[in-house]
Amino acid sequence: MTSTTPEKRLTTSAMIASFADPGQRTTSAPFGHALNRLAEQRPEVVGLSADLAKYTDMHVFRDAHPDRFFQMGMAEQSLLGTAAGMAEVGLVPFASTYSVFATRRAYDFLCLDIAEPGLNVNVVGALPGLTTGYGPSHQATEDLAILRGCPGLTVVDPCDSVDIEQAVPALADHPGPTYLRLLRGAVPTVLDEYDYRFELGKAAELRTGRDVVLISTGLMTMRALQAAARLEADHVDVAVLHVPTIKPLDTEAVLRAARTDRLVVTLENHTVVGGLAEAVASTLAFAGATTRVVPIALPDEFLAAGALPTLHDRYGLSTDAVVARVRGELGGGTAPRWVPEPAPATA
Amino acid sequence: MTSLTTPSTPTAPTAPGAAPGTGDRAERVERIRRAAHRIRRNALDMGEVQGQGYIGQALGVADVLATVYTDQLRFRPEDPHWPGRDRFLLSIGHYAIALYAALAEAGTIPLEELETYGSDGSRLPMSAMASYTPGVEISGGSLGHGLPVATGMALALRHQGNGARVLDLLSDGELDEGSTWEAALACAHHGLDNVTAIVDVNALQADGPTAGVLRTEPVTDKWRAFGWHALRVDGNDVGALVDAFDELRGHRGSPSVLVCDTRIGRGVPLLESREKAHFMRVEEHEWQIARDQLEEGLAR
Ligand SMILES: Cc1ncc(C[n+]2csc(CCOP(=O)(O)OP(=O)(O)O)c2C)c(N)n1
Ligand SMILES: [Mg+2]
């Protein structure tokens, strides 16, 4: 499992880890600033956090609207119960914590106090999937699997700062409960280079291509776009269908994308169980389509702790890993398992 | 004096884990104080590897861990799974840096291994997990789990006629979690006098000072109201810690809790005087200054 040799390796630096590539264009705290803009138009919008305002970009809202921010302490069940109570009385709460705590710890409250009455509560979960090297306690690898099973809940997995900025007002406008997989801090800015607008419940084709279609969600859309550009150099024509809303799924767009003779690959920052891959696969099967789906997703395991780039390579989410996987699938026969380079020997 | 550079030599009866709470009080206090110093230095060395981290908490809680590991806990450093051991649960996984520093002092993990802290492939991840590290009893990280698991261990040990104790270190932030208080009720209801909770009240949590995040005071009164035998001490006063732990060890009939008021960054004036932060930033050149200040403090 682990070695005892004391040698310098990449370090976790868990709390500041960012999945942005070095030198990539980023936007600072897009969620906090979008919430501030929304709050100026809608006085009923309020913010809550469970001792994680600073770590979910909610501090931006807290500092701008101290009278509309409610600190609930590190008590996630109470956080979501409180948000439900506020919505019952007519406020539109955005409640933030880490995804693991919103789903694992407080799911009963999300399900019964928020979703069952169909309240306009917007749950905001940071560190979705594998976005921290801190280990299973902080890696929300199965949040989509849990929440897809919740009736009436809208689930959004944004790709970048553009998605987040446009999703925030859309989530508030949506009358029912929502869950946003938050990307925080310095968030990559990618989608402004495309003819794209976030639309709740809608998938968007960001690139067309004849050989392969990558159906992706969340930050994996960024990786899909990078992989598509790299494969283009090899004369492989790759389409990218971005699916920011996981539930309700844009099944028409998925079926349209899959009903061709292209290789269909799904990409998600989530376990292969119960996320986008299975949502797409069931959509196809339920419609009688027999297309094979190649899932790029996290394995059905508790993941390791470590530096984020190392882990993204190891678990197949890095652009290199995606490119290798697609090439392997196109090469026919069994795809070679992606084996990452050993981590560079720097601290 | 030379022992300052190595973990304490295992000579009876003060070998770590061998004979809890025995010996001359003044000698014990001095021995613990030196162990706490080494734990602090270990933590500074590890903090430098990551360039940041929960160093403020580690320095604050070092005296508590030194007292537990070198004076109170019954365990065998070479056999971390010995069934007769007292269980020490780190409910606060993010305090891993402090626990590893103490486990190196206790001889459970090699001192040389500390420099791998938080690095890829290390047995010492930034958040403590039982599956990675010898001597780590539970996987932390999600707060508010320690006391419920301690409750189960204590019930099972008592059920099996095993006289081992269960100690659970929690933070003031964990007093926000309902699960902590659910387990507090259970421990009292079941009369688990083999449970000792230790609460590190450093008056800080992630979003700022505890008093501003969610008021938990009066902490001692709350535990008492929940049916616990509760004491409160200055958690950086080794003499007070020794007396309190001795008293709690002898208590029967209900679970015990020691509320410890600690100071973030304790032992390193540079960090003690810095604005309190959950995740304290330390500049590269400051680690050596911190180590120097720590040595000066021991000399005084
Ligand atoms: C259940 C849960 N909620 C939230 C967090 C995120 N978190 C990590 S440490 C922390 C502060 C908790 O207070 P405390 O342990 O007293 O903080 P410290 O003294 O280390 O600053 C929070 C909210 C967590 N790890 N677990
Ligand atoms: Mg604290």
XYZ file of C-alpha atoms and ligand atoms in Angstrom:
674
model
C 0.000 0.000 0.000
C 2.590 2.514 1.072
C 6.327 2.768 1.428
C 8.430 3.864 4.354
C 11.318 5.216 2.293
C 11.715 8.859 3.197
C 12.209 10.473 -0.193
C 10.969 13.797 -1.481
C 7.696 13.468 -3.347
C 4.863 15.751 -4.381
C 3.006 16.981 -1.320
C -0.706 17.102 -0.704
C -0.990 20.766 0.314
C -4.586 19.814 0.588
C -6.368 23.027 1.345
C -4.890 25.113 -1.443
C -4.874 22.422 -4.103
C -6.279 23.650 -7.391
C -6.990 21.598 -10.481
C -6.219 24.565 -12.738
C -3.309 23.914 -15.066
C -0.220 26.065 -14.512
C -0.710 29.350 -16.337
C -4.372 28.683 -17.075
C -6.779 31.625 -17.102
C -8.790 31.644 -13.872
C -11.449 33.715 -12.137
C -11.366 34.264 -8.390
C -14.298 33.027 -6.303
C -16.889 33.113 -9.120
C -19.612 31.695 -6.876
C -19.263 34.363 -4.178
C -19.293 37.204 -6.691
C -22.229 35.755 -8.623
C -24.182 35.434 -5.389
C -23.424 39.071 -4.582
C -24.752 40.208 -7.967
C -27.865 38.101 -7.509
C -28.403 39.443 -3.990
C -28.512 42.990 -5.308
C -31.520 42.067 -7.455
C -33.263 39.688 -5.095
C -33.587 40.760 -1.478
C -34.889 37.348 -0.438
C -31.559 35.676 -1.287
C -29.572 34.744 1.828
C -26.405 32.759 2.504
C -25.578 30.187 5.169
C -22.541 28.098 5.907
C -21.378 25.506 8.424
C -17.996 26.899 9.485
C -16.828 26.797 5.884
C -17.721 30.224 4.490
C -14.053 30.952 3.936
C -13.527 27.665 2.117
C -16.619 27.762 -0.133
C -16.226 31.339 -1.435
C -19.263 32.238 0.684
C -17.055 34.709 2.580
C -17.364 37.051 -0.414
C -21.120 37.199 0.155
C -20.729 37.279 3.959
C -18.455 40.316 3.742
C -20.704 42.168 1.275
C -23.991 41.286 2.997
C -23.241 40.573 6.658
C -26.920 40.973 7.578
C -27.949 38.348 5.034
C -25.346 35.762 5.980
C -26.004 33.220 8.730
C -23.166 31.263 10.314
C -24.530 27.953 11.568
C -21.311 26.524 13.004
C -19.885 23.159 12.017
C -23.276 21.474 12.081
C -24.319 20.375 8.611
C -27.620 18.773 9.572
C -28.630 21.959 11.315
C -27.402 23.965 8.289
C -29.726 22.219 5.857
C -32.623 22.049 8.295
C -32.262 25.780 8.890
C -32.124 26.493 5.161
C -35.361 24.531 4.771
C -37.019 26.562 7.512
C -35.962 29.816 5.883
C -37.365 28.720 2.520
C -40.641 27.721 4.196
C -40.967 31.333 5.313
C -40.100 32.811 1.904
C -36.331 33.334 1.724
C -34.135 31.846 -1.015
C -31.176 30.314 0.790
C -27.815 29.260 -0.618
C -26.274 26.912 1.951
C -22.619 25.959 1.544
C -20.385 23.274 2.988
C -18.195 20.566 1.476
C -19.991 18.105 -0.804
C -19.121 15.170 1.462
C -20.858 16.760 4.421
C -23.898 17.985 2.462
C -24.477 14.499 1.094
C -23.132 11.990 3.593
C -23.762 13.790 6.875
C -26.837 15.815 6.119
C -28.587 13.862 3.376
C -31.604 13.035 5.513
C -32.192 16.749 6.004
C -31.625 17.557 2.326
C -34.012 14.799 1.309
C -36.863 15.266 3.742
C -36.755 18.923 4.786
C -35.732 20.397 1.425
C -36.519 18.032 -1.456
C -39.743 16.430 -0.273
C -41.540 19.778 0.243
C -39.910 20.972 -3.020
C -38.390 24.064 -1.456
C -36.201 26.574 -3.225
C -33.064 25.781 -1.260
C -29.784 25.809 -3.120
C -27.217 23.484 -1.583
C -23.667 24.318 -2.561
C -21.032 21.628 -2.084
C -17.321 22.300 -2.465
C -14.629 19.722 -3.226
C -16.803 17.533 -5.457
C -15.344 14.265 -6.721
C -11.576 14.243 -6.661
C -10.687 17.902 -6.150
C -8.641 17.484 -2.982
C -5.812 15.131 -2.150
C -6.937 15.025 1.464
C -8.306 11.473 1.331
C -11.764 9.864 1.386
C -13.084 12.099 4.186
C -13.030 15.089 1.836
C -13.349 13.436 -1.590
C -17.034 13.453 -2.553
C -16.664 10.679 -5.087
C -20.272 9.464 -4.799
C -22.282 12.659 -4.252
C -23.980 12.395 -7.643
C -24.873 8.758 -7.002
C -26.539 9.712 -3.725
C -28.317 12.757 -5.062
C -29.494 11.373 -8.392
C -31.707 9.138 -6.322
C -33.378 12.076 -4.626
C -36.742 12.879 -6.252
C -37.204 16.450 -7.457
C -33.628 17.568 -6.864
C -31.863 19.451 -9.657
C -28.163 18.586 -9.763
C -25.588 20.792 -11.501
C -21.921 20.007 -12.117
C -20.322 23.132 -13.627
C -17.198 23.051 -15.759
C -15.663 26.409 -14.927
C -16.218 29.974 -13.716
C -18.502 30.794 -16.661
C -20.828 27.928 -15.779
C -20.870 28.903 -12.110
C -21.585 32.581 -12.788
C -24.502 31.736 -15.053
C -25.797 28.855 -12.964
C -26.202 30.839 -9.727
C -29.105 33.047 -10.914
C -30.642 30.105 -12.773
C -30.635 28.011 -9.598
C -32.314 30.796 -7.654
C -34.926 31.214 -10.409
C -35.683 27.512 -10.390
C -38.541 27.043 -7.909
C -37.366 23.664 -6.558
C -34.330 22.418 -4.633
C -30.896 22.352 -6.270
C -27.414 21.060 -5.601
C -24.368 22.754 -7.112
C -20.990 21.031 -7.251
C -18.873 24.036 -6.365
C -15.472 24.831 -7.809
C -13.870 27.361 -5.496
C -10.938 29.724 -5.304
C -9.059 30.292 -8.556
C -11.463 28.583 -10.933
C -10.461 27.973 -14.578
C -12.221 30.121 -17.168
C -12.762 28.055 -20.298
C -16.244 28.237 -21.760
C -16.125 31.927 -22.720
C -14.123 30.789 -25.732
C -17.152 28.889 -27.007
C -20.552 29.951 -28.225
C -22.101 28.803 -24.996
C -24.605 29.833 -22.373
C -25.524 27.798 -19.307
C -29.120 26.639 -19.493
C -30.551 24.613 -16.625
C -31.408 21.105 -17.826
C -29.699 21.533 -21.197
C -26.600 19.908 -22.620
C -24.476 21.860 -25.089
C -22.363 20.659 -27.983
C -19.114 22.582 -27.649
C -17.354 20.854 -30.555
C -18.510 18.676 -33.375
C -16.602 15.601 -34.513
C -17.104 12.514 -36.672
C -15.060 9.835 -34.905
C -15.700 10.181 -31.185
C -18.201 11.942 -28.938
C -17.101 12.846 -25.427
C -20.128 13.321 -23.178
C -18.739 15.147 -20.182
C -19.762 16.986 -17.064
C -18.116 19.267 -14.509
C -14.431 19.944 -14.703
C -14.047 16.919 -16.984
C -15.463 19.020 -19.810
C -12.293 21.086 -19.572
C -10.260 17.889 -19.857
C -12.474 16.666 -22.701
C -11.842 19.863 -24.670
C -8.093 19.562 -24.111
C -8.140 15.893 -25.101
C -10.181 16.666 -28.218
C -7.644 19.272 -29.311
C -4.780 16.825 -28.764
C -6.563 14.052 -30.675
C -7.256 16.442 -33.547
C -3.502 16.560 -34.103
C -3.682 12.788 -34.647
C -6.512 13.321 -37.174
C -9.114 11.996 -34.778
C -12.262 14.115 -35.013
C -13.758 14.442 -31.533
C -17.056 16.034 -30.502
C -17.683 17.291 -26.974
C -21.160 17.377 -25.454
C -21.109 19.258 -22.150
C -23.767 18.108 -19.685
C -23.724 20.561 -16.767
C -27.117 19.457 -15.482
C -26.886 15.881 -14.239
C -30.495 15.783 -13.185
C -32.826 16.209 -14.949
C -30.613 14.830 -17.702
C -31.004 16.222 -21.218
C -31.866 12.775 -22.565
C -32.717 14.060 -26.027
C -29.263 15.527 -26.467
C -27.666 12.358 -25.121
C -29.654 10.130 -27.467
C -28.901 12.390 -30.424
C -25.192 12.252 -29.611
C -25.102 8.505 -29.116
C -27.234 7.457 -32.083
C -24.360 7.613 -34.545
C -21.527 5.222 -35.248
C -19.060 7.305 -33.232
C -17.259 6.011 -30.166
C -19.247 7.199 -27.131
C -17.173 8.115 -24.088
C -18.491 9.642 -20.865
C -16.258 11.716 -18.603
C -17.003 12.633 -15.023
C -15.218 13.621 -11.845
C -17.130 10.985 -9.863
C -17.190 7.244 -9.229
C -18.227 5.052 -12.143
C -21.166 3.988 -9.963
C -24.310 6.062 -10.213
C -23.034 9.159 -12.003
C -22.995 10.382 -15.606
C -21.804 7.097 -17.129
C -24.705 5.145 -15.694
C -27.155 7.960 -16.379
C -26.132 7.946 -20.052
C -26.045 4.140 -20.229
C -29.521 3.801 -18.774
C -30.849 6.532 -21.046
C -29.574 4.587 -24.056
C -30.759 1.206 -22.784
C -34.210 2.525 -21.837
C -34.555 3.953 -25.361
C -33.523 0.650 -26.923
C -30.162 1.894 -28.179
C -27.367 -0.668 -28.072
C -24.444 1.742 -28.236
C -21.482 0.793 -26.063
C -20.469 3.468 -23.551
C -16.840 3.876 -22.472
C -16.837 5.353 -18.973
C -14.018 7.638 -17.862
C -14.712 8.003 -14.165
C -13.157 7.313 -10.797
C -12.887 3.662 -9.771
C -15.301 2.133 -7.276
C -12.736 2.480 -4.462
C -11.775 4.703 -1.574
C -9.143 6.893 -3.197
C -5.665 7.638 -1.937
C -4.412 10.796 -0.298
C -1.731 12.704 -2.146
C -1.022 15.528 -4.545
C -3.942 16.249 -6.860
C -2.056 15.996 -10.189
C -0.636 12.632 -9.116
C -4.107 11.406 -8.226
C -5.738 12.671 -11.427
C -3.098 10.750 -13.393
C -3.423 7.664 -11.251
C -7.208 7.520 -11.471
C -7.458 8.425 -15.136
C -8.885 11.971 -15.009
C -5.872 13.862 -16.385
C -5.881 14.974 -20.004
C -3.029 12.551 -20.700
C -5.065 9.708 -19.273
C -8.154 10.689 -21.282
C -6.200 10.886 -24.529
C -4.575 7.513 -23.865
C -7.915 5.916 -23.076
C -9.586 7.217 -26.238
C -6.622 6.172 -28.386
C -6.721 2.730 -26.804
C -10.412 2.360 -27.549
C -9.943 3.481 -31.164
C -6.998 1.138 -31.610
C -9.433 -1.783 -31.397
C -9.185 -4.778 -29.118
C -8.694 -4.136 -25.423
C -7.659 -0.660 -24.414
C -4.309 -0.459 -22.651
C -4.673 0.685 -19.079
C -3.312 4.180 -18.655
C -0.071 3.995 -16.702
C 1.086 7.410 -15.532
C 4.693 8.543 -15.479
C 6.197 8.344 -11.994
C 5.735 11.581 -10.062
C 8.534 14.092 -10.623
C 11.034 14.025 -7.772
C 10.291 17.475 -6.450
C 8.778 18.509 -3.157
C 19.953 16.816 28.109
C 21.258 14.753 25.204
C 17.964 12.925 25.121
C 16.533 16.101 23.632
C 17.619 15.012 20.174
C 16.191 11.484 20.313
C 12.922 9.959 21.439
C 12.974 9.128 25.133
C 14.944 5.969 25.828
C 12.699 3.094 26.896
C 13.961 2.425 30.415
C 11.556 0.987 32.996
C 9.356 2.144 34.566
C 8.944 5.223 32.368
C 9.150 3.499 28.974
C 6.325 4.924 26.868
C 3.113 3.071 27.465
C 4.461 0.749 30.167
C 3.262 2.101 33.500
C 0.772 4.944 33.223
C 0.796 7.677 35.813
C 3.585 6.397 38.055
C 6.721 7.983 39.478
C 7.678 11.142 41.267
C 5.457 14.045 40.195
C 8.233 16.575 39.657
C 10.169 14.081 37.564
C 7.089 13.233 35.554
C 6.364 16.864 34.832
C 9.925 17.504 33.710
C 9.947 14.391 31.514
C 6.629 15.353 29.888
C 7.807 18.907 29.335
C 10.835 17.614 27.421
C 8.705 15.194 25.433
C 6.350 18.062 24.538
C 9.334 20.040 23.357
C 10.409 17.235 21.024
C 6.847 16.825 19.765
C 6.775 20.537 18.924
C 10.080 20.271 17.104
C 8.900 17.214 15.187
C 5.792 19.133 14.168
C 7.825 22.136 12.965
C 9.995 19.806 10.880
C 6.885 18.274 9.310
C 5.234 21.639 8.755
C 8.269 22.702 6.769
C 7.810 19.721 4.415
C 4.335 20.961 3.433
C 5.258 24.632 3.795
C 2.048 25.195 5.721
C -0.558 23.347 7.685
C -2.062 22.847 11.050
C 1.132 23.803 12.859
C -0.644 26.232 15.206
C -2.912 23.472 16.489
C 0.021 21.036 16.839
C 2.042 23.452 18.944
C -1.019 24.171 21.073
C -1.891 20.561 21.777
C 1.681 19.243 22.234
C 1.554 19.311 26.049
C -1.690 17.322 26.059
C -0.276 14.705 23.662
C 2.997 14.483 25.586
C 1.076 13.828 28.794
C -1.115 11.226 27.132
C 1.630 9.367 25.264
C 4.484 9.543 27.755
C 2.584 9.425 31.030
C -1.003 8.200 30.782
C -1.607 5.778 27.940
C -0.935 2.035 28.247
C 0.378 0.745 24.904
C 3.237 -1.114 23.235
C 4.996 0.998 20.630
C 6.290 -2.087 18.830
C 2.863 -3.761 18.802
C 0.226 -1.163 17.886
C -2.518 -3.808 17.683
C -1.939 -5.249 21.178
C -5.508 -5.990 22.362
C -4.807 -4.759 25.885
C -3.802 -1.259 24.737
C -5.614 1.872 25.745
C -7.169 3.340 22.610
C -6.331 6.930 21.756
C -8.707 8.227 19.105
C -7.853 11.340 17.149
C -11.315 12.602 16.299
C -9.750 15.653 14.664
C -8.040 14.141 11.619
C -6.536 17.486 10.656
C -4.407 17.372 13.832
C -2.503 14.458 12.189
C 0.704 16.467 12.194
C 0.535 16.622 16.001
C -0.312 12.935 16.363
C 2.551 11.799 14.097
C 4.920 14.006 16.084
C 3.699 12.275 19.263
C 3.790 8.764 17.761
C 7.425 9.359 16.775
C 8.142 10.475 20.337
C 6.348 7.369 21.621
C 8.412 5.117 19.348
C 5.418 3.818 17.349
C 6.685 5.304 14.081
C 10.332 5.991 13.200
C 11.483 9.571 13.644
C 13.066 9.547 10.169
C 9.702 8.874 8.584
C 8.270 12.221 9.663
C 9.850 13.978 6.700
C 7.499 12.096 4.364
C 4.492 13.844 5.958
C 1.817 14.633 3.381
C 3.960 13.453 0.468
C 2.806 11.071 -2.241
C 3.145 7.461 -1.122
C 3.749 8.378 2.530
C 2.262 6.478 5.474
C 1.646 9.888 7.035
C -1.168 11.590 5.102
C -2.188 15.149 5.991
C -5.405 13.845 7.512
C -4.959 10.903 9.898
C -6.263 7.539 8.712
C -6.037 4.191 10.478
C -5.460 2.372 7.187
C -2.195 4.260 6.628
C -0.380 4.688 9.912
C 0.568 2.369 12.780
C -0.842 3.646 16.050
C -3.665 5.604 14.407
C -6.897 4.009 15.640
C -9.558 5.640 13.453
C -9.780 7.468 10.146
C -10.585 11.084 10.817
C -11.164 14.061 8.567
C -14.906 14.235 8.912
C -15.369 15.815 12.295
C -17.705 14.568 15.006
C -16.998 10.867 14.517
C -14.547 10.226 17.363
C -16.881 10.118 20.318
C -19.480 7.816 18.725
C -16.718 5.335 17.782
C -15.141 5.702 21.243
C -18.530 4.813 22.703
C -18.602 1.579 20.726
C -15.046 0.647 21.613
C -15.711 1.301 25.298
C -18.916 -0.743 25.292
C -17.149 -3.621 23.530
C -14.079 -3.548 25.774
C -16.286 -3.598 28.863
C -18.404 -6.374 27.335
C -15.276 -8.450 26.738
C -13.911 -7.811 30.227
C -10.979 -5.887 28.764
C -9.855 -3.182 31.195
C -8.349 -0.934 28.524
C -9.435 2.704 28.409
C -10.603 4.763 25.469
C -9.370 8.332 25.133
C -10.870 10.589 22.475
C -9.288 13.897 21.537
C -11.789 16.327 20.091
C -11.752 20.013 19.267
C -13.925 22.876 20.345
C -15.274 22.995 16.789
C -16.516 19.428 17.189
C -18.798 20.612 19.958
C -20.920 22.080 17.139
C -21.726 18.635 15.774
C -24.850 16.901 17.012
C -23.101 13.526 16.792
C -20.723 14.553 19.572
C -23.595 15.220 21.926
C -25.532 12.144 20.847
C -22.498 10.062 21.866
C -22.081 12.084 25.058
C -25.592 11.024 26.045
C -24.812 7.401 25.193
C -21.568 7.298 27.211
C -23.319 8.701 30.270
C -26.369 6.487 29.820
C -24.190 3.380 29.670
C -21.983 4.527 32.548
C -18.825 4.248 30.462
C -16.163 5.174 32.992
C -13.578 3.683 30.628
C -14.076 6.697 28.354
C -12.076 9.893 28.700
C -12.824 12.711 26.305
C -10.244 15.460 25.910
C -11.462 18.697 24.366
C -8.848 21.002 22.876
C -10.379 24.421 23.367
C -8.112 26.636 21.287
C -11.059 29.001 20.813
C -10.719 28.735 17.044
C -12.406 27.005 14.151
C -12.334 27.267 10.359
C -14.279 30.522 9.909
C -12.685 32.266 12.893
C -12.852 32.446 16.688
C -15.234 29.869 18.127
C -17.130 32.527 20.072
C -18.088 34.194 16.771
C -18.813 31.007 14.802
C -21.057 29.159 17.226
C -21.027 29.808 20.954
C -20.258 26.633 22.900
C -19.445 28.058 26.339
C -19.958 27.260 29.127
C -18.346 24.036 27.916
C -17.708 22.346 31.274
C -21.263 22.955 32.451
C -22.620 21.364 29.297
C -20.652 18.139 29.825
C -21.737 18.034 33.448
C -25.349 18.509 32.417
C -24.881 15.538 30.091
C -23.794 13.386 33.051
C -20.022 13.542 32.655
C -17.325 14.007 35.281
C -15.723 17.176 33.923
C -12.533 19.093 34.730
C -11.078 22.124 32.993
C -7.384 22.994 32.973
C -4.812 25.137 31.231
C -3.826 22.680 28.516
C -0.359 24.145 28.291
C 0.363 23.659 31.994
C 1.926 20.204 32.267
C 1.603 20.025 36.057
C -2.110 20.773 35.832
C -2.544 18.204 33.065
C -0.810 15.495 35.117
C -2.960 16.166 38.179
C -6.152 16.247 36.148
C -5.421 13.056 34.190
C -4.487 11.266 37.448
C -7.765 12.322 38.967
C -9.834 11.274 35.938
C -8.094 7.888 35.757
C -9.364 7.069 39.219
C -12.926 8.211 38.586
C -15.600 5.513 38.447
C -19.273 5.392 37.540
C -19.479 7.906 34.690
C -17.432 9.006 31.680
C -14.840 11.737 32.172
C -13.905 14.752 30.142
C -10.907 17.021 30.403
C -11.487 20.422 28.858
C -8.085 21.868 27.923
C -7.637 25.535 27.153
C -4.678 25.704 24.781
C -2.904 28.468 22.916
C -2.403 28.226 19.160
C 1.308 28.293 18.313
C 2.343 27.703 21.940
C 6.125 27.600 22.464
C 6.962 29.674 19.384
C 6.356 33.382 20.114
C 6.457 34.203 16.400
C 3.437 31.994 15.784
C 1.775 32.515 19.159
C 1.523 36.250 18.469
C 0.439 35.869 14.832
C -3.214 36.467 14.065
C -4.976 33.206 14.868
C -5.801 31.238 11.758
C -7.212 27.764 11.250
C -4.720 27.198 8.450
C -1.680 29.206 9.453
C 0.652 30.459 6.771
C 4.350 30.232 7.651
C 6.925 31.703 5.282
C 9.818 29.539 4.156
C 12.438 31.437 6.158
C 10.316 31.385 9.307
C 10.635 27.668 10.046
C 14.207 28.025 11.258
C 13.283 31.081 13.325
C 10.458 29.024 14.843
C 12.832 26.189 15.721
C 15.288 28.640 17.285
C 12.550 30.257 19.345
C 11.416 26.832 20.514
C 14.952 25.977 21.723
C 15.236 29.324 23.495
C 11.970 28.618 25.281
C 13.238 25.318 26.660
C 16.471 26.886 27.862
C 14.546 29.478 29.900
C -18.095 17.211 9.524
C -17.103 18.236 9.098
N -17.524 19.460 8.767
C -16.648 20.386 8.352
C -15.311 20.097 8.262
C -14.333 21.114 7.721
N -13.465 21.585 8.823
C -12.230 21.087 9.032
S -11.518 21.693 10.418
C -12.878 22.666 10.749
C -12.902 23.515 11.966
C -13.381 22.744 13.135
O -13.080 23.349 14.347
P -11.735 23.019 15.145
O -11.401 21.594 14.955
O -11.873 23.543 16.507
O -10.729 23.894 14.296
P -9.220 24.382 14.661
O -9.095 24.536 16.126
O -8.301 23.331 14.120
O -9.070 25.677 13.932
C -13.850 22.499 9.786
C -15.139 23.185 9.756
C -14.903 18.792 8.614
N -13.619 18.414 8.510
N -15.816 17.887 9.041
Mg -10.508 24.685 17.614
